[in-house]
Tab-separated table of C-alpha atoms and ligand atoms in Angstrom:
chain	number	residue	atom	x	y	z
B	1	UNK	CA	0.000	0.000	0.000
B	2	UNK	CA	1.186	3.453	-0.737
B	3	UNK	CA	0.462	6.557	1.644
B	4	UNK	CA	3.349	7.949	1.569
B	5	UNK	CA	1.683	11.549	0.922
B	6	UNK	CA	-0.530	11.178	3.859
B	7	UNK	CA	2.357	9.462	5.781
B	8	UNK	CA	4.316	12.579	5.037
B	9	UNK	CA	1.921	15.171	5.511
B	10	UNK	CA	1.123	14.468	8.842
B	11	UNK	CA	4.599	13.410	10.111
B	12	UNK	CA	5.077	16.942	9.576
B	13	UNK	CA	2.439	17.551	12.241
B	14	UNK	CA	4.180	15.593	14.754
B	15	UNK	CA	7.453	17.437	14.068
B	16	UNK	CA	6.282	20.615	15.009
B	17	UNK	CA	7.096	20.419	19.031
B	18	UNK	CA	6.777	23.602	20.411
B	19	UNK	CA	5.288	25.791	23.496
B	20	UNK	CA	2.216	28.305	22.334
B	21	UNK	CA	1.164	30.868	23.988
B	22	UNK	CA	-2.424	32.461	22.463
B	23	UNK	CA	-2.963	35.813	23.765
B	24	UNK	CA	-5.502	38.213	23.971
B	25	UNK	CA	-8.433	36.036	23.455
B	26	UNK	CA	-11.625	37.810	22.954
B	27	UNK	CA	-12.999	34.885	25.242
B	28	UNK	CA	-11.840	31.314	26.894
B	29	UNK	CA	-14.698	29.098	27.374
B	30	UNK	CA	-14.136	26.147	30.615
B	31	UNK	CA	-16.331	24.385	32.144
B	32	UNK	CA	-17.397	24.370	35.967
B	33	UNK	CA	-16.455	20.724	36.947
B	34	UNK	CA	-18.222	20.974	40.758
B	35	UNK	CA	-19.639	17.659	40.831
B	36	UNK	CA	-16.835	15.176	42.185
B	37	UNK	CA	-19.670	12.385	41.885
B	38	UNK	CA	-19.771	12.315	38.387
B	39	UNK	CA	-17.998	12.415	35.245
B	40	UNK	CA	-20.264	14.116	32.854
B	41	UNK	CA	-22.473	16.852	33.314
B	42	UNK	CA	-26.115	16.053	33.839
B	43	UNK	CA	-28.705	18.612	34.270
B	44	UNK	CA	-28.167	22.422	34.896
B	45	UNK	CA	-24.343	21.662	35.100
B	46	UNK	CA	-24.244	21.417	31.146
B	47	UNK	CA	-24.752	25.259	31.385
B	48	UNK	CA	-22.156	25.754	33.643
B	49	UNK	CA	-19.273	27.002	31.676
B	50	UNK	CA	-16.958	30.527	32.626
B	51	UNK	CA	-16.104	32.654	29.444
B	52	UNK	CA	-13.064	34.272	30.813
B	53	UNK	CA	-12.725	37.543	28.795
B	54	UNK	CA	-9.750	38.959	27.567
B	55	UNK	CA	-7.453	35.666	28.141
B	56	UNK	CA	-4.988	33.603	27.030
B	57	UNK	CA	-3.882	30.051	27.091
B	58	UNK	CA	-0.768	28.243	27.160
B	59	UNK	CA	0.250	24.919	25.862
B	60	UNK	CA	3.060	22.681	26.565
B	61	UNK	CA	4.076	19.792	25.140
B	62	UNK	CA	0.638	18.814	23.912
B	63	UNK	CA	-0.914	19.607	27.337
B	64	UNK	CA	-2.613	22.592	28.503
B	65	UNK	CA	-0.553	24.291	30.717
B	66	UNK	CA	-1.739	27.415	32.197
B	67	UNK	CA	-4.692	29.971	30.829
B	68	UNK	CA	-6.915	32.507	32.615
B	69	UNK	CA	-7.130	36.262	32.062
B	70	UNK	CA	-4.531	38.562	30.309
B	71	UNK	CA	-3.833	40.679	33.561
B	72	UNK	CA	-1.981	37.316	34.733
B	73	UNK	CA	-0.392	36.384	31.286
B	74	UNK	CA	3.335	35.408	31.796
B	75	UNK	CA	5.284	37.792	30.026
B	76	UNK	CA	8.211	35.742	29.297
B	77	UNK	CA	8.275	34.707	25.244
B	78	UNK	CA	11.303	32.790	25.165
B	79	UNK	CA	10.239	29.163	23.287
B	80	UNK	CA	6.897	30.247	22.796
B	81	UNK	CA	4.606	30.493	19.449
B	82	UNK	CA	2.786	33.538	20.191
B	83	UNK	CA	-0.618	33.644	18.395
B	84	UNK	CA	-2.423	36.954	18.735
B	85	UNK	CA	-6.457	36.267	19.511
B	86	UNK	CA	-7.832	39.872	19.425
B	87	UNK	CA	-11.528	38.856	18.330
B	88	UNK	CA	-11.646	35.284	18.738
B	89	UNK	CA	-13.114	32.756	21.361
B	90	UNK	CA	-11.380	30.293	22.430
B	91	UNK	CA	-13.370	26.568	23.579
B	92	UNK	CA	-12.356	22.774	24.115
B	93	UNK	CA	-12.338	21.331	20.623
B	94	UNK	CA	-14.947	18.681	19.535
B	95	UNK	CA	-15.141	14.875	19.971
B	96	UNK	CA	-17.360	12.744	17.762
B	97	UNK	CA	-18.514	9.562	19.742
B	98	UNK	CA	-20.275	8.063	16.833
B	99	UNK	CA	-19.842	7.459	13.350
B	100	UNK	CA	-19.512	5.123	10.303
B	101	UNK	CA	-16.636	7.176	8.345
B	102	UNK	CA	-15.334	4.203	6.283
B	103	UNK	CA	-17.165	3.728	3.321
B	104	UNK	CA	-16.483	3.840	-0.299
B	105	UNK	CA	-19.520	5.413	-2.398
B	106	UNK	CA	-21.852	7.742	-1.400
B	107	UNK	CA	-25.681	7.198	-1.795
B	108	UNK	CA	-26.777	10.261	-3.059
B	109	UNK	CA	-28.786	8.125	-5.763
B	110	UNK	CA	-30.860	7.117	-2.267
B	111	UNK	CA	-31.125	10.360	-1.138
B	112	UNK	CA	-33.212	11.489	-4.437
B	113	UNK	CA	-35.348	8.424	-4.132
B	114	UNK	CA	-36.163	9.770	-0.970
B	115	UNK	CA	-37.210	12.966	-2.237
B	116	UNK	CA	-38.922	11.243	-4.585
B	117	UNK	CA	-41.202	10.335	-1.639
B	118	UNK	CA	-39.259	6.567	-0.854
B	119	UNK	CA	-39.098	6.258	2.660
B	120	UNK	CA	-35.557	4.828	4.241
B	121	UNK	CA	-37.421	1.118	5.051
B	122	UNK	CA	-38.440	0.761	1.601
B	123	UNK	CA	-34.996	2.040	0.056
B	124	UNK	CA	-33.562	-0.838	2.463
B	125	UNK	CA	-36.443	-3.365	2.071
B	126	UNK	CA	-35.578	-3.217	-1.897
B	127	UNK	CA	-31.898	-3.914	-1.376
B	128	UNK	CA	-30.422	-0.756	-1.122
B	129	UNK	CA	-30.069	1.601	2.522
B	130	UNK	CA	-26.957	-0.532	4.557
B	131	UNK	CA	-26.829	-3.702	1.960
B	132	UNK	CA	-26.044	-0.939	-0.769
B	133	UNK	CA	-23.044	-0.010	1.006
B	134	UNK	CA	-22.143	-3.903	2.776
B	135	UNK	CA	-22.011	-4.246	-1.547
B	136	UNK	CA	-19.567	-2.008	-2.068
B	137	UNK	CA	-17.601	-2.542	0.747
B	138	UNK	CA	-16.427	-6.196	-0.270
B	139	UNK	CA	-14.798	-5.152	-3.350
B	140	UNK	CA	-13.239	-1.706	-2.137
B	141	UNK	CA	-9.765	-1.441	-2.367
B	142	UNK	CA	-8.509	-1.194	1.080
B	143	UNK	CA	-6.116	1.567	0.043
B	144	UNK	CA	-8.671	3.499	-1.515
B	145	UNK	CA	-10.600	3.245	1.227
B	146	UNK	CA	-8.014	4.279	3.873
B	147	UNK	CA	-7.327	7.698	1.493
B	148	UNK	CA	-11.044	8.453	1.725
B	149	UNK	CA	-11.147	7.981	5.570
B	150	UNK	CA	-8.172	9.785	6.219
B	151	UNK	CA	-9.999	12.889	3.661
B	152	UNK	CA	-12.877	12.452	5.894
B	153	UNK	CA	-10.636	13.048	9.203
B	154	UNK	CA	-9.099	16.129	7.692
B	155	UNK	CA	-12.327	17.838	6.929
B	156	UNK	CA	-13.914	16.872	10.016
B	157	UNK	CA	-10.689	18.460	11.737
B	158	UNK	CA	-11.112	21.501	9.864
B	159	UNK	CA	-14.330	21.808	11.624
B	160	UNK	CA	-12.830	21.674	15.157
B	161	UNK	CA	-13.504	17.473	15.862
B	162	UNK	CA	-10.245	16.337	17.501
B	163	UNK	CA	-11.303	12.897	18.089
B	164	UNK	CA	-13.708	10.146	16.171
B	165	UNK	CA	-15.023	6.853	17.045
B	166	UNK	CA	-15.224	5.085	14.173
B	167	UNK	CA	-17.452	2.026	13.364
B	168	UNK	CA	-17.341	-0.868	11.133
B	169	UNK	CA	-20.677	-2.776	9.817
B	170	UNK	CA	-20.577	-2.181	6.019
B	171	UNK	CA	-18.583	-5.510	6.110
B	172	UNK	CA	-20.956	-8.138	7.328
B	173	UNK	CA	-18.496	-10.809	7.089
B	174	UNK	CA	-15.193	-11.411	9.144
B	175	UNK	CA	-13.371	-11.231	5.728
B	176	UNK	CA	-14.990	-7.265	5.033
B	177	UNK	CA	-15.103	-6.531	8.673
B	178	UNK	CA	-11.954	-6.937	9.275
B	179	UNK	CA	-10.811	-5.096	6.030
B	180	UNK	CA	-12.522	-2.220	7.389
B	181	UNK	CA	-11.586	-2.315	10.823
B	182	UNK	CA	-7.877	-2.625	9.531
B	183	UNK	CA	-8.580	1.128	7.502
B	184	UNK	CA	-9.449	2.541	11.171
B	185	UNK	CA	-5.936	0.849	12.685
B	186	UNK	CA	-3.944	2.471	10.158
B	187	UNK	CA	-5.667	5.752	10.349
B	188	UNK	CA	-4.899	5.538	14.276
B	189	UNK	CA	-1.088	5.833	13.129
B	190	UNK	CA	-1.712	8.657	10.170
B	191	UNK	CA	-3.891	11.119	11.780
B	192	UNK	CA	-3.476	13.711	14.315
B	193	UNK	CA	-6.554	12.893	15.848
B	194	UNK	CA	-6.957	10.249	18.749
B	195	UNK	CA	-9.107	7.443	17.410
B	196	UNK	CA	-11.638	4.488	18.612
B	197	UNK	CA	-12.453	1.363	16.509
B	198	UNK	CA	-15.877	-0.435	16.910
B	199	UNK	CA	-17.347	-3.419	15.455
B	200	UNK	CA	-20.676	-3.454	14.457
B	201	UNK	CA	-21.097	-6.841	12.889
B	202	UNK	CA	-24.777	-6.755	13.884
B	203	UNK	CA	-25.523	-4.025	11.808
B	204	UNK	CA	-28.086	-5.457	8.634
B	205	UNK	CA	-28.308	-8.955	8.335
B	206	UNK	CA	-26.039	-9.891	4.869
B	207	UNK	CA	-27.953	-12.012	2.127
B	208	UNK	CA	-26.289	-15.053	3.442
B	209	UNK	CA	-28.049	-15.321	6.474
B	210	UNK	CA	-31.463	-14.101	4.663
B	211	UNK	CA	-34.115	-15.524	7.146
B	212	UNK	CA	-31.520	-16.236	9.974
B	213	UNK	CA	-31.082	-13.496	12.263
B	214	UNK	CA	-29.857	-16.052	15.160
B	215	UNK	CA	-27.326	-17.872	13.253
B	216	UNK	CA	-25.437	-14.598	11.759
B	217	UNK	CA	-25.309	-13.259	15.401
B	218	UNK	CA	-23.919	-16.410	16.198
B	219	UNK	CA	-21.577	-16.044	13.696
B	220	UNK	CA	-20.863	-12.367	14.905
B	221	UNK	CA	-20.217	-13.483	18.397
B	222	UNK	CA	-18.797	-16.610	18.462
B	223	UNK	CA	-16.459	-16.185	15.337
B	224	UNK	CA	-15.879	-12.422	14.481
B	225	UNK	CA	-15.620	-11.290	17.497
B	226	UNK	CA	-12.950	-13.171	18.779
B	227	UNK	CA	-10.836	-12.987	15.837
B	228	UNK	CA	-11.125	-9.194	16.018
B	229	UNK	CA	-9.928	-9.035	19.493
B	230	UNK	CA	-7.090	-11.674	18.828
B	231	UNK	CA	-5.936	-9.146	16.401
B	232	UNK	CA	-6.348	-6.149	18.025
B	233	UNK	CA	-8.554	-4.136	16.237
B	234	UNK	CA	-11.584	-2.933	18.249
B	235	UNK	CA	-12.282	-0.387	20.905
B	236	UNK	CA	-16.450	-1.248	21.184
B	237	UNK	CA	-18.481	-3.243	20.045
B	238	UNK	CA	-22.299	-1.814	18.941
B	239	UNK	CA	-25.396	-3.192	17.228
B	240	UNK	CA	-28.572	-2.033	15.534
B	241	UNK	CA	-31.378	-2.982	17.609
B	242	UNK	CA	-34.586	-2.292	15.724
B	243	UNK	CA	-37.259	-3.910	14.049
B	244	UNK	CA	-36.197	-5.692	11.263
B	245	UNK	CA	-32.618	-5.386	12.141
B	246	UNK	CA	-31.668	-7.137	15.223
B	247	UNK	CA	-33.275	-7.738	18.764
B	248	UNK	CA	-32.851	-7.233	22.244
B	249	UNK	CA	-32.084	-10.843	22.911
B	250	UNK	CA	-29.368	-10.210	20.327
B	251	UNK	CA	-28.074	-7.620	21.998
B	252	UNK	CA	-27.986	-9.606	24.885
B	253	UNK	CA	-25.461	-12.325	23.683
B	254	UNK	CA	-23.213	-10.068	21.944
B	255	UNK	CA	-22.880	-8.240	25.162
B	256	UNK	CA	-22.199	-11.630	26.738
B	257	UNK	CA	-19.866	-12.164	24.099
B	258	UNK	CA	-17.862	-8.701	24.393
B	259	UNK	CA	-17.967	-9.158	28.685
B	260	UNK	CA	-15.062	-12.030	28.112
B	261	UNK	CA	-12.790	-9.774	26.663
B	262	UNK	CA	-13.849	-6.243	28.564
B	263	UNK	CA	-14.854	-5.000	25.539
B	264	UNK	CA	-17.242	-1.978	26.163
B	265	UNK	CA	-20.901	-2.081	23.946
B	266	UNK	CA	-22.340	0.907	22.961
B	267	UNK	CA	-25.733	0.423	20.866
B	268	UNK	CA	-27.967	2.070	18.434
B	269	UNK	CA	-31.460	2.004	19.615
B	270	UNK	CA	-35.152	3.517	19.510
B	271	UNK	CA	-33.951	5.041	16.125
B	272	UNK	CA	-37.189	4.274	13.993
B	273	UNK	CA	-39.409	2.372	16.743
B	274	UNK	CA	-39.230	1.165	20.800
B	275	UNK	CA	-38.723	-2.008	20.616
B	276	UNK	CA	-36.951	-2.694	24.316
B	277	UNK	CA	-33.563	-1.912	22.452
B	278	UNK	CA	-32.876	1.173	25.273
B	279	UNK	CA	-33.817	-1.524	28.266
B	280	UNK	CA	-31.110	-3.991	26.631
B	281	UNK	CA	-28.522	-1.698	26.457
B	282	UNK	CA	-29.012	-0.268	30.126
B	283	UNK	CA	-29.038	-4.155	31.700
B	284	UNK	CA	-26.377	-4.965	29.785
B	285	UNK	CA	-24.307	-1.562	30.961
B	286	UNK	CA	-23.745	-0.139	27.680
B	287	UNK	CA	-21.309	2.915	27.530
B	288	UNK	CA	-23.704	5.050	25.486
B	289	UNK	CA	-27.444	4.538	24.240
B	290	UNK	CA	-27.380	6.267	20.493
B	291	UNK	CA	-30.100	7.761	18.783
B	292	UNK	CA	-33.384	7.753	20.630
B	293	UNK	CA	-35.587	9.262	18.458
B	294	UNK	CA	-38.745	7.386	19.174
B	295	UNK	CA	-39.103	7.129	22.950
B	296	UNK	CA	-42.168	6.628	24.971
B	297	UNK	CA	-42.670	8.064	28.369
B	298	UNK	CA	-41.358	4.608	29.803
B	299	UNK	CA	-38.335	4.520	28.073
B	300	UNK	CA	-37.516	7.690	29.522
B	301	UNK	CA	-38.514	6.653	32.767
B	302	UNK	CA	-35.842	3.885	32.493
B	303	UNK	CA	-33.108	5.961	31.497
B	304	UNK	CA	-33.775	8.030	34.052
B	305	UNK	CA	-33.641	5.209	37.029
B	306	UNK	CA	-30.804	4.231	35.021
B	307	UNK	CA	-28.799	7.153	36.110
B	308	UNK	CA	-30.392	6.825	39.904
B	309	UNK	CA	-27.584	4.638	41.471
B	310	UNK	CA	-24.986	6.538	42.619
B	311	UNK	CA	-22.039	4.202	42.215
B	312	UNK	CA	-19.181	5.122	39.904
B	313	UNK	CA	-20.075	2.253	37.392
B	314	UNK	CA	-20.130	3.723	34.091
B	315	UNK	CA	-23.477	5.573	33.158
B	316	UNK	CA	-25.194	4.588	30.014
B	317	UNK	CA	-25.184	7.996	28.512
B	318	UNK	CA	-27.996	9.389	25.513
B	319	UNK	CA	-26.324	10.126	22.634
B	320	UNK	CA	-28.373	12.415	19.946
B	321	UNK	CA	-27.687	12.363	16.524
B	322	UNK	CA	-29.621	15.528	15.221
B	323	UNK	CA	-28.077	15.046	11.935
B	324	UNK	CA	-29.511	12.038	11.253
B	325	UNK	CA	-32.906	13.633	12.508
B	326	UNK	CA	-32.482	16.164	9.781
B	327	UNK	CA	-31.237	14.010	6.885
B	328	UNK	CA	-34.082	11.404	7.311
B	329	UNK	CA	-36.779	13.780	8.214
B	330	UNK	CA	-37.565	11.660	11.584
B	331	UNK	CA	-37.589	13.380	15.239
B	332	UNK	CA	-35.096	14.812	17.035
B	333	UNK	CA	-33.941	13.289	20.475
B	334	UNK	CA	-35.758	15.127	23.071
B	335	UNK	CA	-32.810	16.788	24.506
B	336	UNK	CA	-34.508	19.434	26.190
B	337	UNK	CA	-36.182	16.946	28.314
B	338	UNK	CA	-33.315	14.391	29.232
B	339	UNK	CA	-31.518	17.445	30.457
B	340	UNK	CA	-34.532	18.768	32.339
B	341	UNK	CA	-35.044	15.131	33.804
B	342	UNK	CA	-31.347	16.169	35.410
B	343	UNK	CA	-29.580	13.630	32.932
B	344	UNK	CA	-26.198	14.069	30.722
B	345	UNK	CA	-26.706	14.203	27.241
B	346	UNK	CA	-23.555	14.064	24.247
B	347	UNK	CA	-24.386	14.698	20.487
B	348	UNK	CA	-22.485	12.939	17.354
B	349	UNK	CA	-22.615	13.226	14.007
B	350	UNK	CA	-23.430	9.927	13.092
B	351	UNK	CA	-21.271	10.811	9.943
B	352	UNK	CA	-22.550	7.730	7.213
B	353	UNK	CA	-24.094	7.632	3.990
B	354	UNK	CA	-27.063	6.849	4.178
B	355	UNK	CA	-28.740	8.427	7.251
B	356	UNK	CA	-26.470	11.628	7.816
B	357	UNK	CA	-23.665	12.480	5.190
B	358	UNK	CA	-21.967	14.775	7.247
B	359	UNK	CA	-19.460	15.305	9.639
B	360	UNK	CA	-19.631	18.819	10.604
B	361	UNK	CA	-20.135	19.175	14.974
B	362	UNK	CA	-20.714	23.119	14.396
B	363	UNK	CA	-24.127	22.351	12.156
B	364	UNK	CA	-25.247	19.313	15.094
B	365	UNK	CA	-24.506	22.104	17.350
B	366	UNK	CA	-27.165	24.647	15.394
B	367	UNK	CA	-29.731	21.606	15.076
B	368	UNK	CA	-29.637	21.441	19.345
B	369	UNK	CA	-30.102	25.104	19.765
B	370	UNK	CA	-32.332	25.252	16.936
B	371	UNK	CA	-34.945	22.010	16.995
B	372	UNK	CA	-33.755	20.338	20.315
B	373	UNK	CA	-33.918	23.852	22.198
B	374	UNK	CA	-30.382	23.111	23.929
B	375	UNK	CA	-28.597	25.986	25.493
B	376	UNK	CA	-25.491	27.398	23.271
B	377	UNK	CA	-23.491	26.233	26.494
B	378	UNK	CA	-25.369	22.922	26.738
B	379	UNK	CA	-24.592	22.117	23.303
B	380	UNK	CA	-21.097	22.480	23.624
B	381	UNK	CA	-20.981	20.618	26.726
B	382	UNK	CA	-22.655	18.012	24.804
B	383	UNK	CA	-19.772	18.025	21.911
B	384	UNK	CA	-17.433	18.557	24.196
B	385	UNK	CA	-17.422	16.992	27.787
B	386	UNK	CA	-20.107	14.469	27.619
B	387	UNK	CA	-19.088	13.409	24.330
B	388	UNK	CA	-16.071	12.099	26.063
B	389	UNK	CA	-17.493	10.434	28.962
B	390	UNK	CA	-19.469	8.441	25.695
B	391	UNK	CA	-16.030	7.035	24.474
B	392	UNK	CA	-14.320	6.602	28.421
B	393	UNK	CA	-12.394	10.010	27.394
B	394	UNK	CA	-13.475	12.348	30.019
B	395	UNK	CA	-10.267	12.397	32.099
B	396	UNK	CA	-8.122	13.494	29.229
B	397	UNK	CA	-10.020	15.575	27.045
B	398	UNK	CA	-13.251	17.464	26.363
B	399	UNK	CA	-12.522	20.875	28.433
B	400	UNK	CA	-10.042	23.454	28.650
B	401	UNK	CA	-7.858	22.554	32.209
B	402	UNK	CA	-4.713	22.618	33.390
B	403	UNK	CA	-3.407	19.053	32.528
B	404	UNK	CA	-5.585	18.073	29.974
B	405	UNK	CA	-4.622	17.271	26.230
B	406	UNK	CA	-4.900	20.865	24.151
B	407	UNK	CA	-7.383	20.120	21.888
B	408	UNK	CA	-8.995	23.602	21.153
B	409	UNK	CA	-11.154	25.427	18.735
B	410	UNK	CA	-9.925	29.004	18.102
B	411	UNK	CA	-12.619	30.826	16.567
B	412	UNK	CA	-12.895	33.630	13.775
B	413	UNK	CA	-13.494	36.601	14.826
B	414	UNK	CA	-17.291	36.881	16.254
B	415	UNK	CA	-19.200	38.648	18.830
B	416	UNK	CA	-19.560	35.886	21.281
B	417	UNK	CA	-19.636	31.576	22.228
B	418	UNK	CA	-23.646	31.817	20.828
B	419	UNK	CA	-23.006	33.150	17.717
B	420	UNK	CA	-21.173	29.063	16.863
B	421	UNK	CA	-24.526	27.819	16.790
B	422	UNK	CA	-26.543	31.048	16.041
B	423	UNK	CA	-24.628	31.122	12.655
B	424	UNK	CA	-26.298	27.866	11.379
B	425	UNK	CA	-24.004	26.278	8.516
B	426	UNK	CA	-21.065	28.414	8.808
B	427	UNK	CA	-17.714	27.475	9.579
B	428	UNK	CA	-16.608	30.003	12.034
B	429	UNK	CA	-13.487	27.880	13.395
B	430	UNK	CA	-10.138	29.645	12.464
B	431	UNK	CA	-7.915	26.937	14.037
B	432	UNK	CA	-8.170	23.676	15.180
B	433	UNK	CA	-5.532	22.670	17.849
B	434	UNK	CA	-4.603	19.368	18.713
B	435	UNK	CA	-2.252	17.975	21.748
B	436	UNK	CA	-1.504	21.912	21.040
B	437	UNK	CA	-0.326	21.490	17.923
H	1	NIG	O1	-26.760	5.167	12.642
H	1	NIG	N1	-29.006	2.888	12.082
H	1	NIG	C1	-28.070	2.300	11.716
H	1	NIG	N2	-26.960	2.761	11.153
H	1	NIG	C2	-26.750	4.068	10.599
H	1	NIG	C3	-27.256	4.180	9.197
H	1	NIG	C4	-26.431	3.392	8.274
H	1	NIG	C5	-26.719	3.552	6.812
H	1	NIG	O2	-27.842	3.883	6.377
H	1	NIG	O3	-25.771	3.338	6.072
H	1	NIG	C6	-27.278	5.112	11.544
H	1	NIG	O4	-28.187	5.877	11.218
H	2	FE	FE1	-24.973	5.171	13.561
């Protein structure tokens, strides 16, 4: 395989080694962490951020090593990269929790069916939706693939996302799934940007099963899974649990499965129905329950009790994907009212293409103000903190505090942290730093 551009390009990243001081900041955005209990912020506490005005920040061998307000900036320069921030804001970067980025062809041929009046189901009932893509997959180079990820990773770093789970499931076998699982290893080693791997082998049932839902999770637990692990190549493991798709019963062995080798599960569930896919995924102590579109009062109910212990075993933590609401034309996650219930909530873009071609954080930002009613603050805690605490993160990144990796967003010049979302579909990020580089 041949990547020597990319190889090259982004060695030259890791070259540059040096202190940087950004002064003058119009604004510094941190969060409030008051809360020893817990590791994400539920409730009011997603408001509580500090914009510091005036300020500046300092990073240190790709930590963040001092900020706070210009009357106590250091004023020694020696070593430092001084970058002047009259204007500009300055927040924690963004962290993507969940998304399918490795894929070959898009399917904008779909997406006009759909405006055609097609709905997804019968697009995927006919062959096409995640079988369209599981087709494509099989014969995709694996170079060619890897080049289009690794695209994909620059743009969304151009919009301020400084780290990406990444999931498989276009493979459907342990020859395709691996294949793509291997692009996301290699990427790990390529990219600036700090990486997860998930399998999601139990994401469509492949025309070799047809009719045999059991026997392919079988399959997926008993011989992908372990293979995978053997060789080192997942983070999570997830699965589609929706009608038509797979079941809670399914999710319940492949978490069985994933327990023997500590493998975390996220899953995607109450997307287009509630089917008892959220009440799997809590039993079964996922990490994250992504997507929740369609959720009666019980369901919220249960993730609500869900979060009632108050033992330090990881919380199960909603995960909207308000792109995906958009794209499809389904409901958003009612984000307003898991927050109001005193809960956590992260957002992701679900990047994929079929149910939300994009990657960019500062549009899912808009769509939480905008159609979830989401503070500007609580949307950035969502894309920032929580989103962490989704992918077991939230010691090391997601805020802007003494220690932590600098991974920052340094805005364009603009009148305040609300204007980001206010400014619906405009890039407004200047800079994107990561590990302060
Ligand atoms: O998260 N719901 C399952 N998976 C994706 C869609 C995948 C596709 O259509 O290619 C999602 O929306
Ligand atoms: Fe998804």
């Amino acid at each position: 395989m041949n990547c020597l551009p990319c190889d090259q390009k982004y060695a030259i990243h890791y070259l540059r080694w040096m202190q940087t001081r950004i002064e003058n900041l119009k604004g510094l955005a941190t969060l409030r962490l008051n809360d020893s209990e817990n590791d994400f912020l539920a409730g009011e506490s997603m408001d509580n951020w500090t914009v510091i005005e005036n300020a500046f920040i300092e990073m240190n061998s790709g930590t963040i090593s001092d900020f706070g307000s210009m009357t106590k900036c250091p004023s020694n320069n020696a070593g430092f990269k001084i970058i002047d921030g009259t204007g500009r804001f300055a927040m924690p970067a963004f962290i993507d929790s969940h998304t399918h980025l490795v894929y070959s062809n898009d399917r904008s041929e779909e997406f006009q069916m759909r405006m055609k009046g097609h709905s997804y189901k019968e697009i995927a009932d006919s062959g096409g939706g995640i079988l369209n893509s599981s087709k494509l997959m099989k014969t995709s180079d694996e170079s060619e693939l890897l080049e289009l990820l690794l695209q994909r990773l620059e743009k969304a770093r151009e919009n301020g996302t400084t780290a990406v789970e990444i999931k498989s499931g276009y493979g459907l076998t342990l020859e395709t799934e691996s294949k793509m699982l291997r692009v996301i290893q290699k990427a790990k080693s390529l990219v600036p940007q700090k990486l997860w791997s998930t399998f999601l082998g139990a994401h469509a049932l492949p025309e070799s099963f047809k009719g045999n839902h059991d026997a392919y999770v079988k399959e997926v637990c008993q011989k992908m899974l372990p293979f995978l692990v053997d060789n080192g190549l997942l983070d999570f493991v997830d699965i589609f649990c929706e009608k038509n798709y797979f079941t809670p019963a399914h999710l319940d062995q492949l978490s069985e499965a994933a327990n023997k080798f500590s493998i975390p599960l996220k899953a995607h569930v109450n997307q287009f129905s509630s089917s008892g896919g959220l009440q799997a995924a809590i039993r079964n102590e996922a990490w994250s329950v992504d997507h929740l579109e369609f959720m009666t009062d019980k369901d919220h109910l249960d993730l609500q009790n869900a979060f009632k212990s108050k033992s330090s075993i990881k919380k199960p933590i909603p995960v909207a994907l308000p792109g995906c609401s958009l794209f499809l034309d389904i409901p958003y996650t009612e984000g307003r009212k898991i927050i109001d219930a005193n809960l956590p909530l992260a957002i992701a873009s679900d990047c994929n293409p079929g149910s939300a071609p994009s990657s960019n954080l500062s549009l899912c930002w808009s769509l939480a103000c905008h159609k979830m009613k989401l503070t500007p603050k609580e949307g950035l805690a969502a894309l920032t903190s929580n989103a962490a605490y989704a992918v077991g993160a939230e010691k090391i990144m997601g805020n802007i505090s003494v220690g932590m990796q600098a991974n920052l967003i340094l805005t364009k010049p603009i009148s305040g942290i609300a204007f980001m979302p206010y400014a619906f579909g405009e890039n407004n990020i200047e800079r994107t730093f990561i590990a302060g580089r």
